[in-house]
mmCIF file of C-alpha atoms in Angstrom:
data_model
loop_
_atom_site.group_PDB
_atom_site.id
_atom_site.type_symbol
_atom_site.label_atom_id
_atom_site.label_comp_id
_atom_site.label_asym_id
_atom_site.label_seq_id
_atom_site.Cartn_x
_atom_site.Cartn_y
_atom_site.Cartn_z
ATOM 1 C CA GLY A 1 31.835 62.302 144.698
ATOM 2 C CA ASP A 2 28.447 64.019 145.051
ATOM 3 C CA SER A 3 28.319 66.584 147.719
ATOM 4 C CA VAL A 4 26.423 69.294 149.421
ATOM 5 C CA THR A 5 27.628 72.691 150.887
ATOM 6 C CA GLN A 6 25.493 74.948 152.972
ATOM 7 C CA MET A 7 26.141 78.334 154.503
ATOM 8 C CA GLU A 8 27.612 77.751 157.997
ATOM 9 C CA GLY A 9 25.245 79.032 160.857
ATOM 10 C CA PRO A 10 23.963 79.863 163.354
ATOM 11 C CA VAL A 11 21.644 82.432 161.682
ATOM 12 C CA THR A 12 20.104 84.760 164.132
ATOM 13 C CA LEU A 13 17.151 86.765 162.887
ATOM 14 C CA SER A 14 14.224 88.993 164.091
ATOM 15 C CA GLU A 15 10.694 87.842 163.675
ATOM 16 C CA GLU A 16 9.345 88.825 160.421
ATOM 17 C CA ALA A 17 12.913 89.373 158.706
ATOM 18 C CA PHE A 18 13.893 87.776 155.154
ATOM 19 C CA LEU A 19 15.633 84.552 155.372
ATOM 20 C CA THR A 20 18.239 83.256 152.712
ATOM 21 C CA ILE A 21 20.228 80.005 153.188
ATOM 22 C CA ASN A 22 22.488 79.005 150.662
ATOM 23 C CA CYS A 23 23.006 75.732 149.472
ATOM 24 C CA THR A 24 25.209 74.724 146.301
ATOM 25 C CA TYR A 25 25.830 71.208 145.141
ATOM 26 C CA THR A 26 28.333 69.173 143.198
ATOM 27 C CA ALA A 27 26.790 66.122 141.502
ATOM 28 C CA THR A 28 26.935 64.011 137.933
ATOM 29 C CA GLY A 29 23.806 63.940 135.944
ATOM 30 C CA TYR A 30 20.414 65.326 137.312
ATOM 31 C CA PRO A 31 20.014 64.968 140.865
ATOM 32 C CA SER A 32 16.748 65.738 142.722
ATOM 33 C CA LEU A 33 17.129 68.363 145.327
ATOM 34 C CA PHE A 34 15.417 68.579 148.798
ATOM 35 C CA TRP A 35 15.358 70.874 151.954
ATOM 36 C CA TYR A 36 14.764 69.148 155.113
ATOM 37 C CA VAL A 37 13.999 70.613 158.648
ATOM 38 C CA GLN A 38 14.771 69.508 162.243
ATOM 39 C CA TYR A 39 13.182 71.147 165.248
ATOM 40 C CA PRO A 40 14.622 70.524 168.346
ATOM 41 C CA GLY A 41 14.734 66.848 169.704
ATOM 42 C CA GLU A 42 13.038 65.649 166.965
ATOM 43 C CA GLY A 43 14.003 63.667 163.422
ATOM 44 C CA LEU A 44 14.078 65.451 160.239
ATOM 45 C CA GLN A 45 10.957 66.292 158.076
ATOM 46 C CA LEU A 46 10.439 66.852 154.473
ATOM 47 C CA LEU A 47 10.265 70.776 153.819
ATOM 48 C CA LEU A 48 10.237 70.872 149.974
ATOM 49 C CA LYS A 49 11.719 69.292 147.029
ATOM 50 C CA ALA A 50 12.532 69.890 143.245
ATOM 51 C CA THR A 51 13.316 67.086 140.708
ATOM 52 C CA LYS A 52 14.568 69.008 137.648
ATOM 53 C CA ALA A 53 16.050 72.429 136.716
ATOM 54 C CA ASP A 54 13.912 75.501 137.233
ATOM 55 C CA ASP A 55 11.482 73.728 139.477
ATOM 56 C CA LYS A 56 10.385 75.659 142.453
ATOM 57 C CA GLY A 57 9.668 73.761 145.510
ATOM 58 C CA SER A 58 7.624 75.607 148.101
ATOM 59 C CA ASN A 59 5.994 74.895 151.468
ATOM 60 C CA LYS A 60 4.850 76.675 154.609
ATOM 61 C CA GLY A 61 6.088 79.995 153.035
ATOM 62 C CA PHE A 62 9.312 78.479 151.957
ATOM 63 C CA GLU A 63 10.833 78.447 148.632
ATOM 64 C CA ALA A 64 13.552 77.133 146.612
ATOM 65 C CA THR A 65 14.370 76.950 142.927
ATOM 66 C CA TYR A 66 16.715 74.432 141.093
ATOM 67 C CA ARG A 67 19.227 76.372 139.413
ATOM 68 C CA LYS A 68 21.285 73.940 137.202
ATOM 69 C CA GLU A 69 23.614 77.067 135.645
ATOM 70 C CA THR A 70 24.828 77.895 139.187
ATOM 71 C CA THR A 71 24.249 74.395 141.001
ATOM 72 C CA SER A 72 22.314 75.925 143.720
ATOM 73 C CA PHE A 73 19.087 75.459 145.650
ATOM 74 C CA HIS A 74 18.907 78.599 148.084
ATOM 75 C CA LEU A 75 16.107 78.395 150.728
ATOM 76 C CA GLU A 76 14.301 81.467 151.101
ATOM 77 C CA LYS A 77 11.234 82.965 153.186
ATOM 78 C CA GLY A 78 9.903 86.189 153.113
ATOM 79 C CA SER A 79 8.901 86.715 156.774
ATOM 80 C CA VAL A 80 10.063 84.174 159.500
ATOM 81 C CA GLN A 81 8.374 83.502 162.609
ATOM 82 C CA VAL A 82 9.533 82.220 165.906
ATOM 83 C CA SER A 83 8.337 78.783 165.210
ATOM 84 C CA ASP A 84 10.767 78.528 162.208
ATOM 85 C CA SER A 85 13.682 78.129 164.521
ATOM 86 C CA ALA A 86 15.209 74.778 163.663
ATOM 87 C CA VAL A 87 18.103 73.201 161.615
ATOM 88 C CA TYR A 88 17.699 72.928 158.035
ATOM 89 C CA PHE A 89 19.682 70.458 155.906
ATOM 90 C CA CYS A 90 20.095 70.756 151.938
ATOM 91 C CA ALA A 91 20.178 67.258 150.275
ATOM 92 C CA LEU A 92 20.479 65.810 147.007
ATOM 93 C CA GLN A 93 19.713 62.370 145.611
ATOM 94 C CA ASN A 94 21.260 61.214 142.476
ATOM 95 C CA TYR A 95 19.828 58.362 140.814
ATOM 96 C CA GLY A 96 22.942 57.214 139.474
ATOM 97 C CA GLY A 97 24.420 56.709 143.095
ATOM 98 C CA SER A 98 24.082 54.287 145.930
ATOM 99 C CA GLN A 99 20.291 53.351 146.184
ATOM 100 C CA GLY A 100 18.483 55.112 149.012
ATOM 101 C CA ASN A 101 21.439 57.276 149.771
ATOM 102 C CA LEU A 102 20.514 61.098 150.277
ATOM 103 C CA ILE A 103 23.503 63.408 150.598
ATOM 104 C CA PHE A 104 23.012 66.188 153.245
ATOM 105 C CA GLY A 105 24.772 69.288 153.705
ATOM 106 C CA LYS A 106 25.958 69.958 157.626
ATOM 107 C CA GLY A 107 22.681 71.906 158.490
ATOM 108 C CA THR A 108 22.140 75.323 159.134
ATOM 109 C CA LYS A 109 20.695 76.453 162.533
ATOM 110 C CA LEU A 110 18.404 79.376 162.351
ATOM 111 C CA SER A 111 17.134 81.087 165.562
ATOM 112 C CA VAL A 112 14.192 83.613 165.221
ATOM 113 C CA LYS A 113 13.828 86.011 167.985
ATOM 114 C CA PRO A 114 10.493 87.740 168.890
ATOM 115 C CA ASP B 1 -1.342 57.279 163.348
ATOM 116 C CA GLY B 2 1.237 55.765 161.143
ATOM 117 C CA GLY B 3 4.682 56.332 161.620
ATOM 118 C CA ILE B 4 8.239 55.431 162.667
ATOM 119 C CA THR B 5 9.001 54.897 166.422
ATOM 120 C CA GLN B 6 12.533 54.819 167.638
ATOM 121 C CA SER B 7 13.333 53.735 171.251
ATOM 122 C CA PRO B 8 14.808 54.613 173.647
ATOM 123 C CA LYS B 9 15.240 58.386 173.228
ATOM 124 C CA TYR B 10 18.298 58.140 175.412
ATOM 125 C CA LEU B 11 20.901 55.429 175.919
ATOM 126 C CA PHE B 12 23.929 54.907 177.885
ATOM 127 C CA ARG B 13 26.744 52.634 176.649
ATOM 128 C CA LYS B 14 29.416 51.172 178.707
ATOM 129 C CA GLU B 15 32.822 50.527 177.533
ATOM 130 C CA GLY B 16 32.968 47.017 175.810
ATOM 131 C CA GLN B 17 29.165 46.759 175.546
ATOM 132 C CA ASN B 18 27.092 46.208 172.533
ATOM 133 C CA VAL B 19 23.690 48.177 172.798
ATOM 134 C CA THR B 20 20.661 47.727 170.365
ATOM 135 C CA LEU B 21 18.676 50.674 169.170
ATOM 136 C CA SER B 22 15.143 49.865 168.075
ATOM 137 C CA CYS B 23 13.045 51.098 164.972
ATOM 138 C CA GLU B 24 9.687 50.025 164.298
ATOM 139 C CA GLN B 25 7.284 51.414 161.432
ATOM 140 C CA ASN B 26 3.873 50.931 160.486
ATOM 141 C CA LEU B 27 3.866 52.570 157.152
ATOM 142 C CA ASN B 28 4.157 49.593 155.158
ATOM 143 C CA HIS B 29 7.386 50.655 153.657
ATOM 144 C CA ASP B 30 9.705 48.412 152.185
ATOM 145 C CA ALA B 31 12.782 50.326 152.730
ATOM 146 C CA MET B 32 14.527 51.562 156.056
ATOM 147 C CA TYR B 33 17.566 53.199 156.859
ATOM 148 C CA TRP B 34 19.823 54.324 159.774
ATOM 149 C CA TYR B 35 21.665 57.459 159.807
ATOM 150 C CA ARG B 36 24.352 59.007 162.411
ATOM 151 C CA GLN B 37 24.188 62.684 163.105
ATOM 152 C CA ASP B 38 27.136 64.258 165.039
ATOM 153 C CA PRO B 39 26.868 67.985 166.107
ATOM 154 C CA GLY B 40 27.404 70.569 163.190
ATOM 155 C CA GLN B 41 27.489 67.807 160.700
ATOM 156 C CA GLY B 42 25.282 66.601 158.213
ATOM 157 C CA LEU B 43 23.664 63.069 158.389
ATOM 158 C CA ARG B 44 25.837 60.205 157.332
ATOM 159 C CA LEU B 45 24.366 56.697 156.289
ATOM 160 C CA ILE B 46 25.030 53.451 158.286
ATOM 161 C CA TYR B 47 22.953 50.876 156.777
ATOM 162 C CA TYR B 48 20.136 50.531 154.563
ATOM 163 C CA SER B 49 17.692 47.626 153.488
ATOM 164 C CA GLN B 50 15.526 47.647 150.526
ATOM 165 C CA ILE B 51 13.608 44.337 151.232
ATOM 166 C CA VAL B 52 13.078 42.065 154.350
ATOM 167 C CA ASN B 53 16.391 39.709 154.991
ATOM 168 C CA ASP B 54 18.512 41.982 152.932
ATOM 169 C CA PHE B 55 20.526 45.005 153.848
ATOM 170 C CA GLN B 56 23.836 47.013 152.602
ATOM 171 C CA LYS B 57 26.520 49.050 153.984
ATOM 172 C CA GLY B 58 26.201 52.734 154.047
ATOM 173 C CA ASP B 59 29.283 55.060 153.991
ATOM 174 C CA ILE B 60 30.107 54.288 158.099
ATOM 175 C CA ALA B 61 29.077 50.612 158.622
ATOM 176 C CA GLU B 62 32.294 49.820 160.654
ATOM 177 C CA GLY B 63 31.418 49.048 164.051
ATOM 178 C CA TYR B 64 27.676 48.451 163.576
ATOM 179 C CA SER B 65 25.275 45.620 162.537
ATOM 180 C CA VAL B 66 21.738 45.274 161.579
ATOM 181 C CA SER B 67 18.993 42.830 160.903
ATOM 182 C CA ARG B 68 15.849 42.971 158.838
ATOM 183 C CA GLU B 69 13.799 39.821 159.706
ATOM 184 C CA LYS B 70 10.471 41.543 159.668
ATOM 185 C CA LYS B 71 9.258 44.449 157.137
ATOM 186 C CA GLU B 72 8.475 46.555 160.206
ATOM 187 C CA SER B 73 11.492 46.451 162.013
ATOM 188 C CA PHE B 74 15.171 47.645 161.613
ATOM 189 C CA PRO B 75 17.053 47.080 164.707
ATOM 190 C CA LEU B 76 20.842 48.711 164.853
ATOM 191 C CA THR B 77 23.482 47.216 167.126
ATOM 192 C CA VAL B 78 26.387 49.400 168.165
ATOM 193 C CA THR B 79 29.162 47.056 168.974
ATOM 194 C CA SER B 80 32.194 47.508 171.148
ATOM 195 C CA ALA B 81 34.214 48.017 167.987
ATOM 196 C CA GLN B 82 32.625 51.359 167.415
ATOM 197 C CA LYS B 83 35.069 53.489 169.396
ATOM 198 C CA ASN B 84 33.185 56.727 168.949
ATOM 199 C CA PRO B 85 29.691 55.920 169.316
ATOM 200 C CA THR B 86 28.409 59.092 171.150
ATOM 201 C CA ALA B 87 26.108 60.557 168.312
ATOM 202 C CA PHE B 88 22.388 61.034 167.647
ATOM 203 C CA TYR B 89 20.991 58.136 165.589
ATOM 204 C CA LEU B 90 18.091 58.387 163.301
ATOM 205 C CA CYS B 91 16.000 55.797 161.460
ATOM 206 C CA ALA B 92 13.935 56.384 158.244
ATOM 207 C CA SER B 93 11.866 54.751 155.985
ATOM 208 C CA SER B 94 10.534 55.094 152.315
ATOM 209 C CA ILE B 95 8.416 53.234 149.994
ATOM 210 C CA SER B 96 10.728 51.194 148.067
ATOM 211 C CA GLY B 97 12.044 52.822 144.725
ATOM 212 C CA ALA B 98 10.510 56.125 145.560
ATOM 213 C CA TYR B 99 13.805 57.710 147.005
ATOM 214 C CA GLU B 100 12.409 61.140 147.120
ATOM 215 C CA LYS B 101 10.751 61.288 150.483
ATOM 216 C CA LEU B 102 12.209 59.787 153.598
ATOM 217 C CA PHE B 103 10.030 59.618 156.896
ATOM 218 C CA PHE B 104 12.236 59.853 159.965
ATOM 219 C CA GLY B 105 11.561 58.665 163.537
ATOM 220 C CA SER B 106 12.459 61.040 166.544
ATOM 221 C CA GLY B 107 15.903 59.962 167.088
ATOM 222 C CA THR B 108 17.783 58.056 169.922
ATOM 223 C CA GLN B 109 20.963 60.007 171.664
ATOM 224 C CA LEU B 110 23.369 57.402 172.540
ATOM 225 C CA SER B 111 26.312 58.458 175.058
ATOM 226 C CA VAL B 112 29.095 56.481 176.464
ATOM 227 C CA LEU B 113 29.609 56.514 180.074
#
Protein backbone atom coordinates (compact mmCIF):
# COMPACT_ATOMS: atom_id res chain seq x y z
CA GLY A 1 0.00 0.00 0.00
CA ASP A 2 0.86 3.67 -0.06
CA SER A 3 3.41 4.87 2.48
CA VAL A 4 5.55 7.83 3.50
CA THR A 5 9.03 7.64 5.01
CA GLN A 6 10.61 10.60 6.77
CA MET A 7 14.04 11.04 8.22
CA GLU A 8 14.06 10.28 11.92
CA GLY A 9 14.55 13.07 14.37
CA PRO A 10 15.04 14.88 16.47
CA VAL A 11 16.88 17.45 14.42
CA THR A 12 18.64 20.18 16.36
CA LEU A 13 19.93 23.27 14.55
CA SER A 14 21.25 26.68 15.45
CA GLU A 15 19.32 29.75 14.38
CA GLU A 16 19.96 30.74 10.74
CA ALA A 17 21.16 27.25 9.79
CA PHE A 18 19.96 25.50 6.63
CA LEU A 19 17.24 22.89 7.09
CA THR A 20 16.51 19.76 5.09
CA ILE A 21 14.01 17.15 6.18
CA ASN A 22 13.90 14.19 3.82
CA CYS A 23 10.67 12.58 2.72
CA THR A 24 10.16 9.76 0.26
CA TYR A 25 6.96 8.04 -0.70
CA THR A 26 5.56 4.89 -2.23
CA ALA A 27 2.29 5.20 -4.11
CA THR A 28 0.55 4.08 -7.25
CA GLY A 29 -0.62 6.71 -9.66
CA TYR A 30 -0.11 10.41 -9.06
CA PRO A 31 -0.62 11.39 -5.43
CA SER A 32 -0.70 14.88 -4.01
CA LEU A 33 2.02 15.62 -1.46
CA PHE A 34 1.90 17.79 1.65
CA TRP A 35 3.92 19.07 4.55
CA TYR A 36 2.06 19.71 7.78
CA VAL A 37 3.52 21.36 10.90
CA GLN A 38 2.52 20.77 14.51
CA TYR A 39 3.53 23.28 17.15
CA PRO A 40 3.68 22.09 20.78
CA GLY A 41 0.28 21.21 22.21
CA GLU A 42 -1.57 22.04 19.02
CA GLY A 43 -3.16 20.35 16.04
CA LEU A 44 -1.57 20.17 12.61
CA GLN A 45 -1.49 23.02 10.10
CA LEU A 46 -0.93 22.71 6.39
CA LEU A 47 2.48 24.20 5.57
CA LEU A 48 2.68 23.60 1.82
CA LYS A 49 1.54 21.25 -0.89
CA ALA A 50 2.26 20.08 -4.44
CA THR A 51 -0.21 18.28 -6.64
CA LYS A 52 1.86 17.16 -9.62
CA ALA A 53 5.39 16.29 -10.60
CA ASP A 54 7.92 19.15 -10.61
CA ASP A 55 5.54 21.43 -8.69
CA LYS A 56 7.20 23.42 -5.93
CA GLY A 57 5.22 24.22 -2.82
CA SER A 58 6.35 27.14 -0.69
CA ASN A 59 5.23 29.00 2.41
CA LYS A 60 6.89 30.98 5.23
CA GLY A 61 10.33 30.45 3.69
CA PHE A 62 9.89 26.67 3.44
CA GLU A 63 10.02 24.92 0.08
CA ALA A 64 9.53 21.40 -1.24
CA THR A 65 9.63 20.09 -4.81
CA TYR A 66 7.63 17.08 -6.00
CA ARG A 67 10.19 14.76 -7.61
CA LYS A 68 8.51 11.82 -9.25
CA GLU A 69 11.75 10.32 -10.55
CA THR A 70 13.10 9.97 -7.01
CA THR A 71 9.65 9.73 -5.31
CA SER A 72 10.71 12.47 -2.94
CA PHE A 73 9.33 15.67 -1.41
CA HIS A 74 12.12 17.03 0.79
CA LEU A 75 11.41 20.08 2.94
CA GLU A 76 13.98 22.88 2.95
CA LYS A 77 14.47 26.28 4.52
CA GLY A 78 17.47 28.49 4.03
CA SER A 79 17.59 30.06 7.49
CA VAL A 80 15.63 28.61 10.39
CA GLN A 81 14.35 30.57 13.36
CA VAL A 82 13.62 29.54 16.94
CA SER A 83 9.91 29.89 16.11
CA ASP A 84 10.26 27.08 13.54
CA SER A 85 10.69 24.55 16.35
CA ALA A 86 7.90 22.04 15.81
CA VAL A 87 7.14 18.58 14.46
CA TYR A 88 6.94 18.33 10.68
CA PHE A 89 4.86 15.68 8.92
CA CYS A 90 5.10 14.66 5.30
CA ALA A 91 1.88 13.25 3.87
CA LEU A 92 0.38 12.01 0.65
CA GLN A 93 -3.12 11.70 -0.64
CA ASN A 94 -3.82 9.29 -3.44
CA TYR A 95 -7.11 9.82 -5.15
CA GLY A 96 -7.25 6.14 -5.97
CA GLY A 97 -7.24 5.22 -2.28
CA SER A 98 -9.68 5.63 0.58
CA GLN A 99 -11.57 8.86 0.37
CA GLY A 100 -10.29 11.44 2.75
CA ASN A 101 -7.39 9.37 3.92
CA LEU A 102 -4.12 11.21 4.16
CA ILE A 103 -1.14 8.90 4.67
CA PHE A 104 1.25 10.52 7.16
CA GLY A 105 4.90 9.94 7.87
CA LYS A 106 5.97 9.52 11.49
CA GLY A 107 7.01 13.13 11.86
CA THR A 108 10.35 14.83 12.40
CA LYS A 109 10.88 16.97 15.47
CA LEU A 110 12.90 20.12 14.83
CA SER A 111 14.49 22.12 17.64
CA VAL A 112 16.15 25.43 16.80
CA LYS A 113 18.52 26.91 19.38
CA PRO A 114 19.25 30.64 19.66
CA ASP B 1 -13.57 33.15 13.90
CA GLY B 2 -14.19 29.90 12.06
CA GLY B 3 -12.46 26.79 13.21
CA ILE B 4 -12.58 23.43 14.91
CA THR B 5 -13.02 23.11 18.66
CA GLN B 6 -12.06 19.97 20.53
CA SER B 7 -12.88 19.40 24.18
CA PRO B 8 -11.71 18.63 26.70
CA LYS B 9 -8.01 19.29 26.21
CA TYR B 10 -7.13 16.57 28.75
CA LEU B 11 -9.24 13.55 29.63
CA PHE B 12 -8.72 10.65 31.99
CA ARG B 13 -10.40 7.28 31.65
CA LYS B 14 -10.87 4.63 34.29
CA GLU B 15 -10.71 0.94 33.46
CA GLY B 16 -13.91 -0.30 31.83
CA GLN B 17 -15.24 3.20 31.23
CA ASN B 18 -16.43 4.72 27.97
CA VAL B 19 -15.43 8.32 27.32
CA THR B 20 -16.55 10.74 24.62
CA LEU B 21 -14.38 13.35 22.93
CA SER B 22 -16.13 16.35 21.47
CA CYS B 23 -15.42 17.92 18.08
CA GLU B 24 -17.34 20.92 16.76
CA GLN B 25 -16.69 22.95 13.60
CA ASN B 26 -18.23 26.15 12.27
CA LEU B 27 -16.50 26.06 8.90
CA ASN B 28 -19.55 24.59 7.14
CA HIS B 29 -17.41 21.63 6.08
CA ASP B 30 -19.16 18.45 5.00
CA ALA B 31 -16.32 16.07 5.85
CA MET B 32 -14.93 15.35 9.31
CA TYR B 33 -12.24 12.98 10.54
CA TRP B 34 -10.73 11.51 13.69
CA TYR B 35 -7.03 10.69 13.92
CA ARG B 36 -5.00 9.09 16.66
CA GLN B 37 -1.42 10.23 17.30
CA ASP B 38 1.03 8.20 19.36
CA PRO B 39 4.48 9.50 20.38
CA GLY B 40 6.97 9.16 17.54
CA GLN B 41 4.27 7.90 15.20
CA GLY B 42 2.35 9.42 12.37
CA LEU B 43 -1.37 10.01 12.47
CA ARG B 44 -3.69 7.07 11.96
CA LEU B 45 -7.26 7.45 10.77
CA ILE B 46 -9.95 6.13 13.12
CA TYR B 47 -13.21 7.17 11.44
CA TYR B 48 -14.35 9.68 8.87
CA SER B 49 -17.64 11.11 7.70
CA GLN B 50 -18.31 12.70 4.34
CA ILE B 51 -21.90 13.69 5.09
CA VAL B 52 -24.39 13.87 7.94
CA ASN B 53 -25.71 10.49 9.14
CA ASP B 54 -22.97 8.60 7.32
CA PHE B 55 -19.47 7.54 8.39
CA GLN B 56 -16.81 4.98 7.51
CA LYS B 57 -14.17 3.10 9.42
CA GLY B 58 -10.58 4.13 9.00
CA ASP B 59 -7.50 2.04 9.62
CA ILE B 60 -7.89 1.56 13.39
CA ALA B 61 -11.63 1.74 14.15
CA GLU B 62 -11.77 -1.17 16.62
CA GLY B 63 -12.72 -0.02 20.12
CA TYR B 64 -14.09 3.33 18.89
CA SER B 65 -17.50 4.59 17.81
CA VAL B 66 -18.75 7.82 16.26
CA SER B 67 -21.96 9.58 15.30
CA ARG B 68 -22.74 12.35 12.83
CA GLU B 69 -26.21 13.65 13.65
CA LYS B 70 -25.32 17.25 12.83
CA LYS B 71 -23.03 18.75 10.24
CA GLU B 72 -21.15 20.69 12.90
CA SER B 73 -20.47 17.84 15.29
CA PHE B 74 -18.55 14.55 15.11
CA PRO B 75 -18.07 13.09 18.62
CA LEU B 76 -15.77 10.13 19.18
CA THR B 77 -16.43 7.56 21.90
CA VAL B 78 -13.53 5.51 23.17
CA THR B 79 -15.09 2.34 24.48
CA SER B 80 -13.86 -0.09 27.11
CA ALA B 81 -12.98 -2.43 24.22
CA GLN B 82 -10.09 -0.14 23.30
CA LYS B 83 -7.32 -1.67 25.42
CA ASN B 84 -4.67 0.93 24.74
CA PRO B 85 -6.49 4.26 24.58
CA THR B 86 -3.72 6.54 25.83
CA ALA B 87 -2.95 8.85 22.89
CA PHE B 88 -3.43 12.31 21.45
CA TYR B 89 -6.66 12.51 19.44
CA LEU B 90 -7.06 14.97 16.61
CA CYS B 91 -10.26 15.96 14.84
CA ALA B 92 -10.17 17.49 11.38
CA SER B 93 -12.55 18.72 8.72
CA SER B 94 -12.49 19.58 5.03
CA ILE B 95 -14.73 20.74 2.23
CA SER B 96 -16.26 17.59 0.82
CA GLY B 97 -14.39 16.37 -2.24
CA ALA B 98 -11.51 18.76 -1.58
CA TYR B 99 -9.19 16.33 0.08
CA GLU B 100 -6.23 18.59 -0.30
CA LYS B 101 -6.51 20.56 2.88
CA LEU B 102 -7.56 19.43 6.29
CA PHE B 103 -8.26 21.85 9.11
CA PHE B 104 -7.28 20.39 12.48
CA GLY B 105 -8.47 21.02 16.00
CA SER B 106 -5.99 21.47 18.84
CA GLY B 107 -6.41 17.92 20.09
CA THR B 108 -7.42 15.97 23.20
CA GLN B 109 -4.88 14.05 25.28
CA LEU B 110 -6.52 10.92 26.69
CA SER B 111 -4.84 9.03 29.51
CA VAL B 112 -5.81 5.95 31.50
CA LEU B 113 -5.95 6.18 35.29
